Tab-separated table of C-alpha atoms in Angstrom:
chain	number	residue	atom	x	y	z
R	1	MET	CA	0.000	0.000	0.000
R	2	VAL	CA	1.272	3.454	-0.885
R	3	ARG	CA	1.275	6.056	1.853
R	4	THR	CA	1.674	9.765	1.288
R	5	ALA	CA	2.585	12.388	3.844
R	6	GLY	CA	-0.314	14.482	5.028
R	7	PRO	CA	-0.594	17.478	7.348
R	8	ALA	CA	1.254	17.308	10.664
R	9	GLY	CA	3.156	14.211	9.606
R	10	VAL	CA	0.025	12.120	9.195
R	11	ARG	CA	0.498	8.967	7.161
R	12	ARG	CA	-2.436	8.587	4.877
R	13	GLY	CA	-3.415	6.184	2.175
R	14	PRO	CA	-5.955	6.278	-0.640
R	15	VAL	CA	-5.521	2.699	-0.382
R	16	GLN	CA	-5.988	-0.647	-1.910
R	17	SER	CA	-7.098	-1.646	-5.341
R	18	ALA	CA	-8.010	-4.810	-3.504
R	19	ALA	CA	-10.572	-6.560	-5.654
R	20	VAL	CA	-8.066	-8.903	-7.289
R	21	ALA	CA	-6.102	-9.639	-4.116
R	22	MET	CA	-9.266	-10.292	-2.128
R	23	ALA	CA	-10.695	-12.580	-4.783
R	24	VAL	CA	-7.488	-14.627	-4.788
R	25	LEU	CA	-7.569	-14.903	-0.999
R	26	ALA	CA	-11.242	-15.871	-1.065
R	27	ALA	CA	-10.474	-18.745	-3.402
R	28	ALA	CA	-7.557	-19.828	-1.237
R	29	VAL	CA	-9.669	-20.159	1.911
R	30	GLY	CA	-12.685	-21.602	0.135
R	31	LEU	CA	-14.973	-18.639	0.684
R	32	THR	CA	-17.116	-16.675	-1.716
R	33	ALA	CA	-17.155	-12.906	-1.799
R	34	GLY	CA	-20.914	-12.657	-2.191
R	35	PRO	CA	-23.700	-13.023	0.398
R	36	ALA	CA	-23.973	-16.292	2.288
R	37	ALA	CA	-26.918	-18.480	1.392
R	38	ALA	CA	-29.954	-17.855	3.562
R	39	ASN	CA	-30.800	-20.573	6.083
R	40	ASP	CA	-34.140	-22.302	5.625
R	41	PRO	CA	-36.285	-22.366	8.807
R	42	GLY	CA	-36.341	-26.160	8.618
R	43	ALA	CA	-32.612	-26.539	7.993
R	44	GLY	CA	-31.772	-27.321	11.620
R	45	ILE	CA	-29.258	-25.766	13.981
R	46	SER	CA	-27.329	-22.817	12.553
R	47	GLN	CA	-25.477	-19.671	13.618
R	48	VAL	CA	-23.773	-21.271	16.630
R	49	LYS	CA	-21.917	-18.459	18.385
R	50	LEU	CA	-19.863	-17.981	21.552
R	51	SER	CA	-20.106	-15.002	23.894
R	52	LEU	CA	-18.893	-13.956	27.345
R	53	ARG	CA	-21.112	-12.890	30.212
R	54	ASP	CA	-19.521	-13.820	33.536
R	55	ASP	CA	-15.933	-14.729	34.478
R	56	PRO	CA	-14.172	-15.736	31.212
R	57	ALA	CA	-11.975	-18.168	33.167
R	58	THR	CA	-14.941	-20.240	34.334
R	59	SER	CA	-17.850	-19.551	31.974
R	60	VAL	CA	-19.015	-19.109	28.394
R	61	VAL	CA	-22.366	-18.498	26.670
R	62	ILE	CA	-23.418	-20.363	23.519
R	63	THR	CA	-26.254	-19.188	21.260
R	64	TRP	CA	-27.801	-20.665	18.121
R	65	ARG	CA	-30.838	-20.554	15.858
R	66	ASP	CA	-33.231	-23.229	14.593
R	67	GLY	CA	-36.683	-23.522	13.071
R	68	PRO	CA	-39.729	-22.638	15.201
R	69	GLU	CA	-40.687	-26.302	15.656
R	70	ALA	CA	-37.350	-27.247	17.235
R	71	GLY	CA	-37.616	-28.534	20.786
R	72	ALA	CA	-35.834	-27.916	24.060
R	73	GLY	CA	-32.164	-27.105	23.611
R	74	SER	CA	-29.010	-27.961	25.500
R	75	VAL	CA	-25.233	-27.808	25.283
R	76	LEU	CA	-22.955	-30.739	26.130
R	77	ALA	CA	-19.338	-29.875	26.953
R	78	VAL	CA	-16.432	-32.076	28.045
R	79	PRO	CA	-12.832	-31.303	29.056
R	80	PRO	CA	-9.888	-33.206	27.567
R	81	GLY	CA	-9.957	-36.960	28.104
R	82	VAL	CA	-13.695	-37.197	28.789
R	83	ASP	CA	-15.972	-38.979	26.330
R	84	PHE	CA	-19.417	-37.631	25.454
R	85	GLY	CA	-20.712	-41.159	25.976
R	86	ARG	CA	-20.166	-40.772	29.719
R	87	CYS	CA	-22.336	-37.679	30.031
R	88	GLY	CA	-25.007	-39.601	31.915
R	89	SER	CA	-22.575	-41.239	34.325
R	90	ALA	CA	-22.425	-40.241	37.963
R	91	GLY	CA	-19.446	-38.037	38.715
R	92	SER	CA	-18.706	-37.398	35.044
R	93	ALA	CA	-16.944	-34.136	34.172
R	94	CYS	CA	-19.345	-33.728	31.240
R	95	ARG	CA	-21.459	-30.593	31.480
R	96	VAL	CA	-25.052	-30.652	30.212
R	97	GLN	CA	-26.621	-27.192	30.253
R	98	PRO	CA	-30.269	-26.589	29.263
R	99	ALA	CA	-30.806	-23.546	27.049
R	100	SER	CA	-33.358	-20.776	27.172
R	101	ARG	CA	-35.537	-20.539	24.064
R	102	ILE	CA	-37.460	-17.694	22.437
R	103	VAL	CA	-39.384	-17.718	19.149
R	104	LEU	CA	-39.433	-14.511	17.103
R	105	THR	CA	-41.292	-13.817	13.884
R	106	THR	CA	-38.983	-11.712	11.747
R	107	SER	CA	-40.020	-8.718	9.673
R	108	GLU	CA	-39.182	-10.688	6.531
R	109	GLY	CA	-41.709	-13.420	7.330
R	110	PRO	CA	-40.152	-16.568	8.821
R	111	ALA	CA	-40.195	-17.333	12.522
R	112	TYR	CA	-37.149	-18.820	14.235
R	113	ALA	CA	-36.286	-20.246	17.631
R	114	TYR	CA	-33.268	-18.616	19.278
R	115	TYR	CA	-31.388	-20.444	22.028
R	116	SER	CA	-28.917	-19.386	24.711
R	117	ALA	CA	-27.049	-21.585	27.200
R	118	ALA	CA	-24.608	-20.311	29.838
R	119	LEU	CA	-21.980	-22.784	31.020
R	120	THR	CA	-20.514	-21.896	34.420
R	121	GLY	CA	-18.159	-23.561	36.875
R	122	LEU	CA	-15.684	-24.453	34.130
R	123	ARG	CA	-11.962	-25.037	34.600
R	124	PRO	CA	-9.658	-22.095	33.786
R	125	ALA	CA	-7.219	-22.440	30.883
R	126	THR	CA	-9.049	-25.481	29.522
R	127	THR	CA	-10.104	-26.373	25.988
R	128	TYR	CA	-13.587	-27.905	26.002
R	129	LEU	CA	-15.214	-29.951	23.270
R	130	TYR	CA	-18.912	-29.141	22.901
R	131	ARG	CA	-22.062	-30.042	20.997
R	132	VAL	CA	-25.408	-28.299	20.624
R	133	ALA	CA	-28.750	-30.119	20.499
R	134	ASP	CA	-32.417	-29.105	20.393
R	135	GLY	CA	-34.389	-32.286	19.781
R	136	GLY	CA	-32.796	-33.368	16.513
R	137	PRO	CA	-29.266	-34.316	15.483
R	138	THR	CA	-26.490	-32.634	17.453
R	139	THR	CA	-24.041	-30.304	15.783
R	140	ALA	CA	-20.557	-31.388	14.826
R	141	ASP	CA	-18.103	-31.091	17.701
R	142	ALA	CA	-16.524	-27.668	18.215
R	143	THR	CA	-14.187	-26.262	20.846
R	144	PHE	CA	-13.850	-23.260	23.128
R	145	ARG	CA	-11.111	-22.349	25.586
R	146	THR	CA	-11.562	-20.654	28.944
R	147	ALA	CA	-9.276	-17.827	30.048
R	148	ARG	CA	-6.399	-18.329	32.425
R	149	ALA	CA	-6.935	-17.221	36.001
R	150	ASP	CA	-3.760	-15.110	36.006
R	151	ALA	CA	-2.517	-12.074	34.034
R	152	ALA	CA	-0.778	-13.989	31.246
R	153	PRO	CA	-0.298	-12.184	27.890
R	154	PHE	CA	-2.921	-12.828	25.197
R	155	ALA	CA	-4.317	-11.477	21.931
R	156	ALA	CA	-7.765	-10.118	21.067
R	157	SER	CA	-9.135	-8.406	17.961
R	158	VAL	CA	-11.501	-5.563	17.118
R	159	VAL	CA	-13.646	-5.019	14.025
R	160	GLY	CA	-16.175	-2.353	13.169
R	161	GLU	CA	-18.563	-1.186	10.490
R	162	VAL	CA	-18.962	-4.628	8.924
R	163	HIS	CA	-22.262	-3.287	7.541
R	164	ILE	CA	-23.651	-6.450	5.981
R	165	GLY	CA	-26.307	-5.282	3.531
R	166	ASP	CA	-24.715	-1.934	2.697
R	167	ARG	CA	-24.659	-0.852	-0.929
R	168	VAL	CA	-22.160	-2.475	-3.262
R	169	GLN	CA	-19.032	-0.433	-3.995
R	170	PRO	CA	-17.559	-0.939	-7.494
R	171	GLY	CA	-14.239	-2.761	-7.308
R	172	TRP	CA	-14.898	-4.302	-3.875
R	173	PRO	CA	-16.541	-7.618	-3.036
R	174	GLU	CA	-19.758	-7.188	-1.086
R	175	PRO	CA	-18.863	-7.483	1.652
R	176	ALA	CA	-15.213	-7.760	2.672
R	177	TRP	CA	-16.416	-9.588	5.789
R	178	PRO	CA	-15.810	-13.206	4.630
R	179	LEU	CA	-12.091	-12.515	4.319
R	180	VAL	CA	-11.916	-10.435	7.488
R	181	ALA	CA	-13.637	-13.238	9.430
R	182	GLU	CA	-11.230	-15.861	8.132
R	183	ARG	CA	-8.258	-13.697	9.050
R	184	LEU	CA	-9.665	-13.214	12.558
R	185	ARG	CA	-10.057	-16.963	12.989
R	186	SER	CA	-6.359	-17.496	12.342
R	187	SER	CA	-5.171	-14.495	14.407
R	188	GLY	CA	-4.878	-16.320	17.721
R	189	SER	CA	-7.411	-13.950	19.302
R	190	ARG	CA	-9.057	-15.127	22.514
R	191	PHE	CA	-12.108	-12.984	21.786
R	192	VAL	CA	-13.297	-10.501	19.157
R	193	LEU	CA	-14.972	-7.160	19.856
R	194	SER	CA	-17.122	-5.257	17.377
R	195	THR	CA	-17.677	-1.504	17.596
R	196	GLY	CA	-21.172	-2.058	16.160
R	197	ASP	CA	-23.004	-1.732	12.845
R	198	ASN	CA	-22.482	-5.427	12.194
R	199	VAL	CA	-25.395	-5.181	9.768
R	200	ASN	CA	-26.967	-2.335	7.861
R	201	THR	CA	-30.486	-2.899	9.226
R	202	GLY	CA	-30.724	-4.569	12.616
R	203	GLY	CA	-34.278	-5.765	12.037
R	204	LEU	CA	-33.450	-7.852	8.942
R	205	GLU	CA	-32.734	-11.500	9.735
R	206	SER	CA	-31.312	-12.017	6.246
R	207	GLU	CA	-28.463	-9.621	7.043
R	208	TRP	CA	-27.656	-11.424	10.297
R	209	GLU	CA	-27.561	-14.654	8.270
R	210	ARG	CA	-25.037	-13.097	5.927
R	211	LEU	CA	-22.933	-12.010	8.902
R	212	ALA	CA	-22.966	-15.503	10.428
R	213	GLY	CA	-22.517	-17.562	7.263
R	214	PRO	CA	-18.899	-16.691	6.406
R	215	ALA	CA	-18.008	-16.442	10.105
R	216	GLN	CA	-19.388	-19.787	11.270
R	217	ARG	CA	-15.956	-21.229	12.157
R	218	LEU	CA	-14.952	-18.007	13.928
R	219	PHE	CA	-18.210	-17.625	15.870
R	220	ALA	CA	-18.255	-21.274	17.019
R	221	SER	CA	-14.727	-21.133	18.455
R	222	THR	CA	-14.072	-17.524	19.554
R	223	PRO	CA	-16.351	-15.321	21.702
R	224	TYR	CA	-17.668	-12.370	19.674
R	225	LEU	CA	-19.094	-9.391	21.577
R	226	SER	CA	-20.446	-6.117	20.221
R	227	ALA	CA	-21.308	-2.535	20.999
R	228	VAL	CA	-24.671	-1.304	19.750
R	229	GLY	CA	-24.291	0.749	16.587
R	230	ASN	CA	-27.001	3.010	15.260
R	231	HIS	CA	-27.675	0.502	12.463
R	232	GLU	CA	-28.498	-2.205	15.027
R	233	THR	CA	-31.399	0.046	16.098
R	234	TYR	CA	-32.903	0.236	12.608
R	235	GLY	CA	-35.942	-2.005	12.826
R	236	GLY	CA	-35.839	-1.920	16.626
R	237	PRO	CA	-38.940	-1.725	18.842
R	238	ALA	CA	-38.488	1.999	19.589
R	239	ALA	CA	-36.200	4.864	18.659
R	240	GLY	CA	-32.684	4.155	19.881
R	241	GLU	CA	-33.500	0.571	20.911
R	242	PRO	CA	-31.606	-2.270	19.225
R	243	SER	CA	-33.599	-4.881	17.370
R	244	PRO	CA	-34.438	-8.067	19.307
R	245	LEU	CA	-32.350	-9.829	16.651
R	246	PHE	CA	-29.310	-8.169	18.249
R	247	ALA	CA	-30.264	-9.155	21.791
R	248	VAL	CA	-30.744	-12.861	21.023
R	249	ARG	CA	-27.258	-13.015	19.500
R	250	PHE	CA	-25.391	-11.009	22.130
R	251	PRO	CA	-26.087	-12.228	25.696
R	252	GLN	CA	-23.405	-9.998	27.192
R	253	PRO	CA	-22.397	-9.011	30.750
R	254	THR	CA	-25.157	-7.198	32.630
R	255	ASN	CA	-22.977	-5.190	35.025
R	256	GLY	CA	-23.632	-1.860	33.277
R	257	PRO	CA	-25.821	0.951	34.597
R	258	ASP	CA	-29.072	-0.438	33.168
R	259	GLY	CA	-28.375	-4.187	33.264
R	260	THR	CA	-29.268	-4.705	29.600
R	261	GLY	CA	-25.917	-6.032	28.369
R	262	ARG	CA	-25.497	-3.062	26.042
R	263	THR	CA	-23.048	-1.232	28.320
R	264	PHE	CA	-20.761	-3.582	30.208
R	265	SER	CA	-17.244	-4.447	31.293
R	266	PHE	CA	-15.187	-7.546	32.014
R	267	ASP	CA	-11.652	-8.541	32.971
R	268	TYR	CA	-9.604	-10.931	30.868
R	269	GLN	CA	-6.172	-12.020	32.134
R	270	GLY	CA	-5.335	-8.687	33.725
R	271	VAL	CA	-6.947	-6.455	31.075
R	272	HIS	CA	-10.143	-4.486	31.702
R	273	VAL	CA	-12.494	-4.100	28.723
R	274	VAL	CA	-15.399	-1.629	28.687
R	275	VAL	CA	-18.070	-1.468	25.977
R	276	LEU	CA	-20.275	1.640	25.950
R	277	GLU	CA	-23.583	2.221	24.199
R	278	ALA	CA	-22.637	5.496	22.550
R	279	ASN	CA	-24.095	6.081	19.109
R	280	PRO	CA	-26.161	8.850	17.500
R	281	THR	CA	-29.429	7.250	18.672
R	282	THR	CA	-28.396	6.926	22.350
R	283	PRO	CA	-30.424	9.296	24.579
R	284	LEU	CA	-28.481	11.950	26.482
R	285	ALA	CA	-29.758	10.635	29.827
R	286	SER	CA	-28.295	7.224	29.021
R	287	LEU	CA	-24.931	8.742	28.080
R	288	GLN	CA	-24.850	10.680	31.356
R	289	ALA	CA	-25.666	7.556	33.380
R	290	GLN	CA	-22.980	5.631	31.523
R	291	ALA	CA	-20.386	8.340	32.226
R	292	ASP	CA	-21.115	8.143	35.969
R	293	TRP	CA	-20.931	4.335	35.875
R	294	LEU	CA	-17.746	4.431	33.779
R	295	ASP	CA	-16.004	6.624	36.356
R	296	ARG	CA	-16.729	4.111	39.118
R	297	ASP	CA	-15.984	1.081	36.953
R	298	LEU	CA	-12.587	2.341	35.773
R	299	ALA	CA	-11.536	3.520	39.230
R	300	ALA	CA	-12.110	0.017	40.578
R	301	ALA	CA	-10.497	-1.693	37.577
R	302	ARG	CA	-7.256	0.276	37.911
R	303	THR	CA	-6.594	-1.439	41.235
R	304	ARG	CA	-6.640	-4.955	39.734
R	305	THR	CA	-5.745	-4.760	36.007
R	306	ARG	CA	-2.703	-3.548	34.061
R	307	PHE	CA	-4.514	-2.118	31.004
R	308	GLN	CA	-7.920	-0.512	30.476
R	309	ILE	CA	-9.496	-0.258	27.023
R	310	VAL	CA	-12.859	1.216	26.011
R	311	LEU	CA	-15.052	0.592	22.961
R	312	THR	CA	-17.620	3.048	21.649
R	313	HIS	CA	-19.553	3.060	18.415
R	314	ALA	CA	-19.354	6.773	17.629
R	315	PRO	CA	-15.835	8.134	18.187
R	316	PRO	CA	-15.111	10.924	20.668
R	317	PHE	CA	-13.001	12.561	17.916
R	318	HIS	CA	-14.657	12.401	14.493
R	319	SER	CA	-12.673	11.872	11.289
R	320	LYS	CA	-15.544	12.302	8.832
R	321	GLN	CA	-15.733	15.833	7.446
R	322	SER	CA	-19.529	15.915	7.318
R	323	ARG	CA	-19.597	15.060	11.040
R	324	VAL	CA	-17.158	17.849	11.940
R	325	THR	CA	-18.382	20.703	9.742
R	326	PRO	CA	-20.514	22.742	9.583
R	327	THR	CA	-21.911	21.276	12.830
R	328	TYR	CA	-20.007	18.832	15.027
R	329	GLN	CA	-22.152	15.740	15.559
R	330	ASN	CA	-22.663	14.065	18.932
R	331	PRO	CA	-20.383	16.434	20.918
R	332	GLU	CA	-21.746	15.006	24.169
R	333	ILE	CA	-19.839	11.741	23.585
R	334	ARG	CA	-16.556	13.643	23.778
R	335	GLU	CA	-17.673	16.006	26.527
R	336	LEU	CA	-18.988	13.272	28.829
R	337	PHE	CA	-16.502	10.445	28.334
R	338	VAL	CA	-13.094	11.996	27.589
R	339	PRO	CA	-12.698	13.688	31.017
R	340	VAL	CA	-13.658	10.419	32.722
R	341	MET	CA	-11.180	8.411	30.664
R	342	ASP	CA	-8.435	10.992	31.248
R	343	ARG	CA	-9.061	10.917	34.983
R	344	ASN	CA	-8.803	7.130	35.084
R	345	GLY	CA	-5.868	6.645	32.712
R	346	VAL	CA	-7.565	4.704	29.903
R	347	ASP	CA	-4.896	3.323	27.586
R	348	LEU	CA	-6.819	2.724	24.350
R	349	VAL	CA	-10.214	3.674	22.895
R	350	VAL	CA	-11.494	1.966	19.740
R	351	SER	CA	-14.529	3.231	17.812
R	352	GLY	CA	-16.210	2.893	14.430
R	353	HIS	CA	-19.025	4.864	12.767
R	354	ASP	CA	-16.945	7.160	10.528
R	355	MET	CA	-15.859	4.411	8.062
R	356	HIS	CA	-12.132	5.169	8.120
R	357	TYR	CA	-9.041	3.728	9.753
R	358	VAL	CA	-7.547	6.407	11.993
R	359	ARG	CA	-5.040	6.363	14.845
R	360	SER	CA	-4.386	9.371	17.051
R	361	ALA	CA	-1.306	10.542	18.866
R	362	PRO	CA	-1.630	10.075	22.632
R	363	LEU	CA	-4.297	12.599	23.644
R	364	ARG	CA	-5.800	14.288	26.638
R	365	GLY	CA	-8.894	16.447	26.611
R	366	GLU	CA	-8.557	20.150	27.293
R	367	PRO	CA	-11.476	22.455	28.199
R	368	ASP	CA	-12.554	24.677	25.311
R	369	PRO	CA	-15.239	26.976	26.784
R	370	GLY	CA	-17.831	28.211	24.330
R	371	ALA	CA	-16.846	25.707	21.631
R	372	ILE	CA	-18.788	22.679	20.432
R	373	PRO	CA	-17.572	20.253	21.655
R	374	ALA	CA	-16.402	22.050	24.804
R	375	VAL	CA	-13.403	19.704	25.031
R	376	LYS	CA	-10.564	19.771	22.493
R	377	PRO	CA	-7.739	17.261	21.930
R	378	ARG	CA	-4.241	17.997	23.196
R	379	VAL	CA	-1.326	15.872	21.975
R	380	VAL	CA	0.862	14.577	24.815
R	381	PRO	CA	3.959	12.338	25.020
R	382	PRO	CA	3.568	8.528	24.850
R	383	GLY	CA	2.414	7.050	28.125
R	384	GLN	CA	0.721	10.284	29.212
R	385	GLY	CA	-2.504	10.113	27.215
R	386	THR	CA	-5.038	7.841	25.551
R	387	THR	CA	-4.614	6.494	22.019
R	388	TYR	CA	-7.824	6.701	19.960
R	389	VAL	CA	-8.386	4.379	16.996
R	390	GLU	CA	-11.220	4.167	14.476
R	391	VAL	CA	-11.700	0.893	12.617
R	392	THR	CA	-13.736	-0.066	9.588
R	393	SER	CA	-14.125	-3.590	8.279
R	394	THR	CA	-16.524	-2.963	5.413
R	395	GLY	CA	-14.209	-1.950	2.568
R	396	MET	CA	-16.681	0.668	1.390
R	397	SER	CA	-15.477	3.977	-0.014
R	398	TYR	CA	-16.272	6.926	2.247
R	399	PRO	CA	-13.904	9.574	0.916
R	400	ASP	CA	-14.727	12.523	3.188
R	401	LEU	CA	-11.788	11.878	5.519
R	402	LEU	CA	-10.816	15.078	7.324
R	403	VAL	CA	-7.132	14.891	8.278
R	404	GLN	CA	-6.525	16.741	11.557
R	405	PRO	CA	-3.370	17.633	13.539
R	406	TRP	CA	-4.025	15.062	16.288
R	407	MET	CA	-3.983	12.154	13.821
R	408	ARG	CA	-0.929	9.988	13.208
R	409	VAL	CA	-2.406	7.560	10.651
R	410	ALA	CA	-5.482	8.240	8.518
R	411	VAL	CA	-6.706	5.879	5.783
R	412	ALA	CA	-9.901	5.950	3.736
R	413	ARG	CA	-11.451	3.178	1.647
R	414	THR	CA	-10.055	0.195	3.472
R	415	ALA	CA	-11.161	-2.810	5.487
R	416	VAL	CA	-9.144	-3.883	8.508
R	417	SER	CA	-9.145	-6.057	11.578
R	418	LEU	CA	-7.216	-4.678	14.538
R	419	THR	CA	-5.356	-7.309	16.566
R	420	LEU	CA	-4.166	-6.319	20.030
R	421	ARG	CA	-1.456	-8.251	21.870
R	422	PHE	CA	-1.517	-7.530	25.577
R	423	GLY	CA	1.949	-8.031	27.030
R	424	ALA	CA	3.224	-7.390	30.516
R	425	LEU	CA	4.270	-3.771	29.889
R	426	SER	CA	2.629	-2.637	26.630
R	427	ILE	CA	-0.081	-3.307	24.073
R	428	GLY	CA	1.153	-4.195	20.592
R	429	ALA	CA	-1.316	-3.573	17.774
R	430	GLN	CA	-1.588	-4.303	14.048
R	431	ALA	CA	-4.301	-3.206	11.637
R	432	VAL	CA	-4.350	-5.710	8.786
R	433	ALA	CA	-6.296	-5.652	5.517
R	434	PRO	CA	-8.065	-8.795	4.255
R	435	ASP	CA	-5.248	-9.499	1.778
R	436	GLY	CA	-2.648	-9.418	4.573
R	437	THR	CA	-1.379	-5.889	3.948
R	438	VAL	CA	-0.358	-4.276	7.235
R	439	ILE	CA	-2.099	-0.901	7.308
R	440	ASP	CA	-0.625	0.169	10.640
R	441	GLY	CA	1.440	-1.162	13.519
R	442	PHE	CA	1.932	0.557	16.863
R	443	SER	CA	2.364	0.020	20.591
R	444	VAL	CA	0.628	1.603	23.557
R	445	ARG	CA	2.299	2.234	26.891
R	446	PRO	CA	0.141	2.174	30.026
R	447	VAL	CA	-1.203	5.553	31.111
R	448	PRO	CA	-0.635	6.276	34.816
């Protein structure tokens, strides 16, 4: 990829002519670039997906979908050396967990049964073999691995703006997601976070099918959690509310201010992860409640974890020109959250929404009375401020990138996955395109 120098030393890239490279990679991994085939309501168990809700060292949540006539569901899981055939034996280490079940009639017509089973009391640092059943044949065996109980180094990844169902961009496969998902599966990530807008219209089951189809191997083996993007609310029950099709797929921690699993936090091997519900449809009262909760949550986390990272959908510092001028959009996200994150030494913030890949210099917020937003970015030395990153995994062309002095890397028209490697003393990060091109590499030092 060719980079050219932009203002204030920003590296920028009008980026890949990736259609050929992506098509070659798609053939190599046996994927197609087009939409995944829709699942028939009678086709049996599909869309098996892992999530996290309680302690990642001792628990996992498994969700799936089936036709409306499917019966009671359950998950069977065994540690190494235990045979599924002994699941009925007294004292067996086999876990059999009944699942909750809800039937929803989708806006496109078909009804489906959605299942969720939470396995708890698991062994830390253990790879489990599991199967899913709901009255018919069980699924093929898959695996998940619980977290270690200590602060050992690990990797995790972030995606954003997958936007299944968005308009087709000439010269790009629609979408880039099949290749991004395959790259995530081979990244060694212990979990994947999405900044939201997984689909273009949250109320369309067909788009969720197209998200799950190419990612079935990833979803069945690696927990995938998500912030609520504004597009997840399209087709929701009320303004600003995500569609029920989001909720059935993301049974996430409920330790946030409203207990809905849309704002939450968790610890993973000495790293504290916070996911906020901060998008253009989020009511101001909710943002204010989240800011108060975030202050308390981060203050407690700093006493027990070595890094703190935060995910939002809309970024505190916009990169899209139409969201900066003539009127700055969603200034309250910056005004409410940046002072809290500065006060608590957040190391890294990752967002989406603006459809670019952007990395900031280390920043702190500075009061800017009378301006909108009333907080402006101030560049500080490494280790003294938060690094802000925007990711996009759609590959769509959104050319109105506004390069600003606080940026260090700014790239339009790209699709990336961001892999984070949490070491003992720093976070190493790489943003990689679907064809393997490294868009950016950087490290983050802990902020005191």
